[in-house]
Structure formats: structure tokens, C-alpha cells
Amino acid sequence: MAEQKRITPVYDDENWPQPIREDRDGRKGSKMHGPRNIDRERQDPDMICPPETDHGKMINCKFSFADAHIRLDYGGWAREVTKRELPVSESVASVNMNLKKGGVRELHWHKEAEWAIVLAGTVRVTAVDEEGRNHIADVNPGDLWYFPSGLPHSLVGVTEAEFLLVFDDGGFSEDSTFSITDWVAHTPKEVLAKNFGLPESAFEGDKIPSGERYIYQGREAGSFEEDNEESPYGNTPNPFTFSMWDVEPIKTSGGTARIVDSKRNFYASKTMACAMVEVEPGGVRELHWHPNVDEWQYYLSGEARMTIFAAEGHARTFNYVPGDVGYVPHVMGHYIENTGDTTLRFLEMFRDDHFAEIALNQWMALVSQDMVSDTFNDNKELMSALHKEKRPVVKFDK
Ligand code: MN
Ligand code: MN
């Protein structure tokens, strides 16, 4: 078990974590006797017993999809983590959605841009732009899509499918989008008749839905060729879909990083940039910060801890497991350590047109070495470990 390798917290005879830290001068903290949510506390060893280096006040930077309300429909389900659940998350909101085979997230649009990654199954996405150009694609695990602000789109489960949607505004709600059925239900029938050049009778009774359908169980998706309507204006020039697996990963001693943004490869994704990071057991996503925007995270597999440094001595450590959302406010320093026995995999998301980071080690290597050496008490060992290249994921090899 990974927790056995940890120095803190102290685990008692029943293997329950206790808020106890041993140090040179003795034993801080003491055993917990009152009611406990032990399952949750096992997931949060650094909350039960924070590292000695934590200090001061820091806003909460964790929320789990496990605590999010789920909306159930006949065609699937959806749950969301927005700034209502995680108040620090001003820049990004997210929805975890499932569509059954033939389940449909109906034709709709919204003010926020939508970025997504497929987690399981196959989804058919369609979108139309302001020039009448369309885009249709079947996407699979690891594939992404991006729909710009205001453009209409829809999703169909070709198989049962699940995906993560990320929106470029923390206040977004999947429950308050512009849906085609909602609009038509709230337009006078005589106007619908004029709009489509039909008699009013075409819209009577159950000939149109009486309200928003949102997610519904539809027929099985047709073949791609059948569904691929041809537009006289052609397809959108920058495809709204992209595969994470087409990105050559940056490989280092401790893992990999794949960066996807509108400057490098996914040209349509103008307001969302992404890094998918894999950290091997024992490895750490190196100490760094982002000069441009906040970071929103989604944990895909493994176990992690992250300490966020907020200046003035403030620092707080959080633990993450799959399905958790993490957050790092703009420019705050952080690392992400693999604290488990399996590969840690997570997404870093940024509301910007490009990914940007400053790495501590590289920064220290690219300025006067005399100055750095003076700063760190002439620590020769430390000076010898500096390198001028970025190594996003590192691992100490003895
Ligand atoms: Mn949408
Ligand atoms: Mn980061």
C-alpha cells in the first residue's frame, strides 16, 4: 500500500490515519476519538496531517465529482463542478456526461466555449459555423473537441459513451444552455408557421416537443456516411476535433506531458489550452507556475498530492484521486507528486489560447550562478542539480 511509505500521518493499529506528526522534539497532535468519515480521510492524508511546511490561509482548491449532483435522463446523465461547488474556480466550469447508445444531447448552443475529452466509448459530434460550414466526427477515448462560443452543436452516443466537458467560464451551468426544443416551444406557433413556410397545423399537438428535451434516448446512430450531411459551403476550416494521441509527448525520467493548444496543434481551441501529464510512481511534476492564467485540473488515474504556494509564507497541501477537480490560482507555485503505486494521469486546463509555464529549476539555471549560489548558502549539491532545459516530470534515480 502506498500509504505505508508515508512518514505522515501516523497510522494506528487498525491502520486508521491519525493527526499525529513525529519530529525531533516529540510528537505533535494526538489521536482522533470522535466521529470520522474514514473513507474520505484515507483519501486525504495531507489534510489529516499536513506537511510541516504548510502554513497560513488558503482557499479550498479541491472538489470531487463524487460530491456533485447528478441529473438523470433516459438517454444518460450529467453532473457538474462549477464555481458554485468550487468557489475559487472563476475561470472554468466542467461537466461529466454519459450518453447511452443512441442517447442524444440535443441540438443547443451557449455563450461559453466548450472543450471536451472522451473518457469512454464513441461519441458523434456535429457543429455548424456562422458561414454555414459544418463539422461531423466520431470521437473515441483521448479525442478532444472544441466548440467556440455561440456555435450550435449536438452529441450522440454511437456506443455508450462518457466524456468531460470544460467551459471557459466558472459560472457556466449545463442546465441553462440554449436548447432547440426550448426555443421552439417558446415561439408563437403562427411565427413558426411563417418561419418554416408551413401551415400552423404542422406545429399542433405533439408534432413538436412541448419543452426542453436536453438529453433523451434516440434511435441508434446511423453510419457516419449517412449522418455526414454535405454543406454547399464545405467543412469548418479548423476541425473542431483533435486527438490527444497525435501529440508527440515530452518524455522525461519521471513521465510524459502532452500539450494541446491553439498555437501548437489544435487550432480551433482558441480559449482553452491543455496539458495531459503522466507521472510514474516516485515521480513529480516539477515545481513551476503559470504566468498567464489559473490552472484547472482533472484527475484521471492514480493518487496525487499538490502543495500550492501563495506567497507571504502561505502554503497548503491537497490530495487527489480519480474524478477529483483541482485548482491553482494564477501565478501560485505548485508541484504535483505521484503518491501512489500506479501511473498518475491528470489534465491541466487553462482558459487561454496557449499553454505557458515557468519552471523553478530552469529559472535557477538561467541566471547568474553566483547569485543563486549566494541565495542558497553556497549549496554545491543544489547548484549541480540545475539544468537549463525544462523537464516537466522528474524522478530521482539513485
Ligand atoms: Mn454544449
Ligand atoms: Mn501547473
PDB file of N, CA and C and ligand atoms in Angstrom, residues 285 288-290 295 297 306 328 334 336 346 348 350 355 357, ligand 2:
ATOM      1  N   ARG A 285       5.647  16.072 -10.905  1.00  0.00           N
ATOM      2  CA  ARG A 285       5.528  17.175 -11.874  1.00  0.00           C
ATOM      3  C   ARG A 285       6.223  18.340 -11.209  1.00  0.00           C
ATOM      4  N   HIS A 288       6.697  24.609 -10.410  1.00  0.00           N
ATOM      5  CA  HIS A 288       6.520  25.556 -11.515  1.00  0.00           C
ATOM      6  C   HIS A 288       5.333  26.458 -11.215  1.00  0.00           C
ATOM      7  N   TRP A 289       5.094  27.432 -12.080  1.00  0.00           N
ATOM      8  CA  TRP A 289       3.852  28.208 -12.055  1.00  0.00           C
ATOM      9  C   TRP A 289       3.513  28.651 -13.469  1.00  0.00           C
ATOM     10  N   HIS A 290       2.329  29.223 -13.607  1.00  0.00           N
ATOM     11  CA  HIS A 290       1.862  29.629 -14.932  1.00  0.00           C
ATOM     12  C   HIS A 290       1.700  31.147 -14.958  1.00  0.00           C
ATOM     13  N   GLU A 295      -4.975  27.590 -13.233  1.00  0.00           N
ATOM     14  CA  GLU A 295      -4.946  26.216 -13.743  1.00  0.00           C
ATOM     15  C   GLU A 295      -6.109  25.436 -13.138  1.00  0.00           C
ATOM     16  N   GLN A 297      -7.676  21.524 -12.912  1.00  0.00           N
ATOM     17  CA  GLN A 297      -7.172  20.150 -13.094  1.00  0.00           C
ATOM     18  C   GLN A 297      -8.281  19.115 -12.971  1.00  0.00           C
ATOM     19  N   MET A 306      -0.636  17.813  -4.063  1.00  0.00           N
ATOM     20  CA  MET A 306      -0.146  19.077  -4.617  1.00  0.00           C
ATOM     21  C   MET A 306      -0.086  20.069  -3.479  1.00  0.00           C
ATOM     22  N   VAL A 328      -5.426  25.799  -9.254  1.00  0.00           N
ATOM     23  CA  VAL A 328      -4.286  26.604  -8.813  1.00  0.00           C
ATOM     24  C   VAL A 328      -4.524  28.038  -9.260  1.00  0.00           C
ATOM     25  N   HIS A 334       3.509  25.566  -7.545  1.00  0.00           N
ATOM     26  CA  HIS A 334       2.968  24.254  -7.182  1.00  0.00           C
ATOM     27  C   HIS A 334       3.796  23.129  -7.794  1.00  0.00           C
ATOM     28  N   ILE A 336       3.072  18.599  -8.451  1.00  0.00           N
ATOM     29  CA  ILE A 336       2.110  17.504  -8.279  1.00  0.00           C
ATOM     30  C   ILE A 336       2.924  16.221  -8.168  1.00  0.00           C
ATOM     31  N   PHE A 346      -3.305  13.112 -15.214  1.00  0.00           N
ATOM     32  CA  PHE A 346      -4.253  14.220 -14.978  1.00  0.00           C
ATOM     33  C   PHE A 346      -4.168  15.246 -16.096  1.00  0.00           C
ATOM     34  N   GLU A 348      -4.218  19.315 -17.069  1.00  0.00           N
ATOM     35  CA  GLU A 348      -4.096  20.712 -16.657  1.00  0.00           C
ATOM     36  C   GLU A 348      -4.809  21.531 -17.737  1.00  0.00           C
ATOM     37  N   PHE A 350      -6.299  25.411 -19.062  1.00  0.00           N
ATOM     38  CA  PHE A 350      -6.081  26.854 -18.915  1.00  0.00           C
ATOM     39  C   PHE A 350      -7.022  27.616 -19.839  1.00  0.00           C
ATOM     40  N   PHE A 355      -0.569  27.282 -23.804  1.00  0.00           N
ATOM     41  CA  PHE A 355      -0.021  26.773 -22.547  1.00  0.00           C
ATOM     42  C   PHE A 355       1.274  27.530 -22.250  1.00  0.00           C
ATOM     43  N   GLU A 357       4.348  28.065 -18.915  1.00  0.00           N
ATOM     44  CA  GLU A 357       4.764  27.789 -17.537  1.00  0.00           C
ATOM     45  C   GLU A 357       6.174  28.284 -17.319  1.00  0.00           C
TER      46      GLU A 357
HETATM   47 MN    MN B   2       0.723  23.677 -13.262  1.00  0.00          MN
END
